[in-house]
Short mmCIF file of C-alpha atoms and ligand atoms in Angstrom, two decimals:
data_model
loop_
_atom_site.label_atom_id
_atom_site.label_comp_id
_atom_site.label_asym_id
_atom_site.label_seq_id
_atom_site.Cartn_x
_atom_site.Cartn_y
_atom_site.Cartn_z
CA MET A 1 51.75 24.44 36.51
CA GLY A 2 48.56 23.45 37.99
CA THR A 3 46.42 20.55 37.85
CA PHE A 4 44.18 19.40 35.10
CA ARG A 5 40.35 19.71 37.29
CA PRO A 6 37.08 18.55 34.74
CA PRO A 7 35.10 21.77 35.53
CA LEU A 8 31.71 21.69 37.46
CA GLY A 9 29.00 20.40 36.33
CA SER A 10 30.45 17.92 32.84
CA ARG A 11 28.92 15.35 34.85
CA ARG A 12 26.24 15.05 31.91
CA LEU A 13 24.73 12.50 32.69
CA ALA A 14 21.51 10.36 30.10
CA PRO A 15 19.83 13.74 29.92
CA ALA A 16 15.63 13.32 30.92
CA ILE A 17 15.01 15.64 27.30
CA ARG A 18 16.35 13.65 24.45
CA PRO A 19 13.74 13.42 21.66
CA ARG A 20 12.25 10.20 21.06
CA LEU A 21 11.72 8.43 16.84
CA CYS A 22 8.82 7.62 15.28
CA ALA A 23 8.39 3.35 16.16
CA ARG A 24 7.27 2.76 12.59
CA PRO A 25 10.20 0.43 11.85
CA GLY A 26 12.25 2.21 9.59
CA CYS A 27 10.87 4.88 10.55
CA ASP A 28 13.20 8.17 12.02
CA GLU A 29 11.16 10.99 12.66
CA VAL A 30 11.13 12.52 15.86
CA ALA A 31 8.37 11.83 17.41
CA ALA A 32 4.84 13.96 17.18
CA ALA A 33 1.59 12.07 18.48
CA THR A 34 1.51 9.22 21.06
CA MET A 35 -0.78 7.13 19.84
CA THR A 36 -2.75 4.07 22.44
CA TYR A 37 -5.53 1.85 21.49
CA ASP A 38 -8.13 -1.15 23.32
CA TYR A 39 -8.27 -3.82 22.29
CA ALA A 40 -11.71 -4.22 23.70
CA SER A 41 -13.41 -1.90 22.96
CA ARG A 42 -11.50 -0.92 18.59
CA SER A 43 -10.04 2.22 19.12
CA THR A 44 -7.24 3.75 18.44
CA TRP A 45 -6.44 7.31 20.25
CA ILE A 46 -4.12 9.29 19.38
CA ASP A 47 -3.36 12.60 21.18
CA GLN A 48 -0.34 15.10 21.12
CA LEU A 49 2.61 13.47 22.34
CA ASP A 50 2.84 11.93 25.64
CA VAL A 51 5.27 13.71 28.24
CA ASP A 52 6.15 10.31 30.00
CA ALA A 53 6.24 7.84 27.45
CA SER A 54 3.42 5.22 28.62
CA PRO A 55 4.71 2.22 27.88
CA ALA A 56 0.89 1.52 26.67
CA GLY A 57 1.24 4.05 23.93
CA TYR A 58 3.59 4.25 20.09
CA ASP A 59 4.93 7.02 18.89
CA LEU A 60 4.30 8.41 15.98
CA CYS A 61 5.97 10.98 13.40
CA GLU A 62 3.37 13.50 12.48
CA ALA A 63 3.34 12.09 8.81
CA HIS A 64 2.17 8.14 10.51
CA ALA A 65 0.03 10.10 13.28
CA GLU A 66 -1.92 11.79 9.87
CA ARG A 67 -2.04 8.19 7.80
CA LEU A 68 -2.70 6.08 10.33
CA GLY A 69 -5.28 3.33 9.58
CA VAL A 70 -7.40 0.69 11.56
CA PRO A 71 -8.68 -2.09 11.12
CA SER A 72 -12.05 -3.05 9.39
CA GLY A 73 -15.10 -2.11 13.00
CA TRP A 74 -12.10 -0.09 14.56
CA THR A 75 -12.43 3.64 15.77
CA ARG A 76 -9.89 6.51 14.76
CA THR A 77 -9.50 8.99 16.78
CA ASP A 78 -7.66 12.04 17.11
CA ARG A 79 -8.01 13.79 20.42
CA ARG A 80 -5.65 16.50 19.27
CA GLN A 81 -5.34 20.33 19.44
CA PRO A 82 -4.81 22.49 16.00
CA PRO A 83 -1.24 23.08 16.50
CA SER A 84 -2.25 27.01 17.12
CA PRO A 85 -5.75 27.33 18.83
CA PHE A 86 -4.58 31.34 17.54
CA SER A 87 -3.94 30.97 14.12
CA ARG A 88 -7.92 31.97 12.52
CA VAL A 89 -8.43 34.80 14.78
CA ALA A 90 -11.32 36.92 13.79
CA VAL A 91 -11.32 40.38 12.31
ZN1 ZN B 1 6.72 7.90 10.79
#
């Protein structure tokens, strides 16, 4: 009978890739977009989910990014690319 040896590679600490969740309270959907804003210019931007979680950005799920409202006087710019640029290939 041999002694038990934990297999190599079993030391899996917190993985770097972890799904980020929507920042809206009560929403636990996976984030699909990152919202950033600038008070000075009263602008909000919606981008593809930022790979590096930036402290200035809010992660939002698809539905919340879509329905994001901004205060009056603010602009809301959706800078996301279409999900599939090849879905409308001209024949
Ligand atoms: Zn959400």
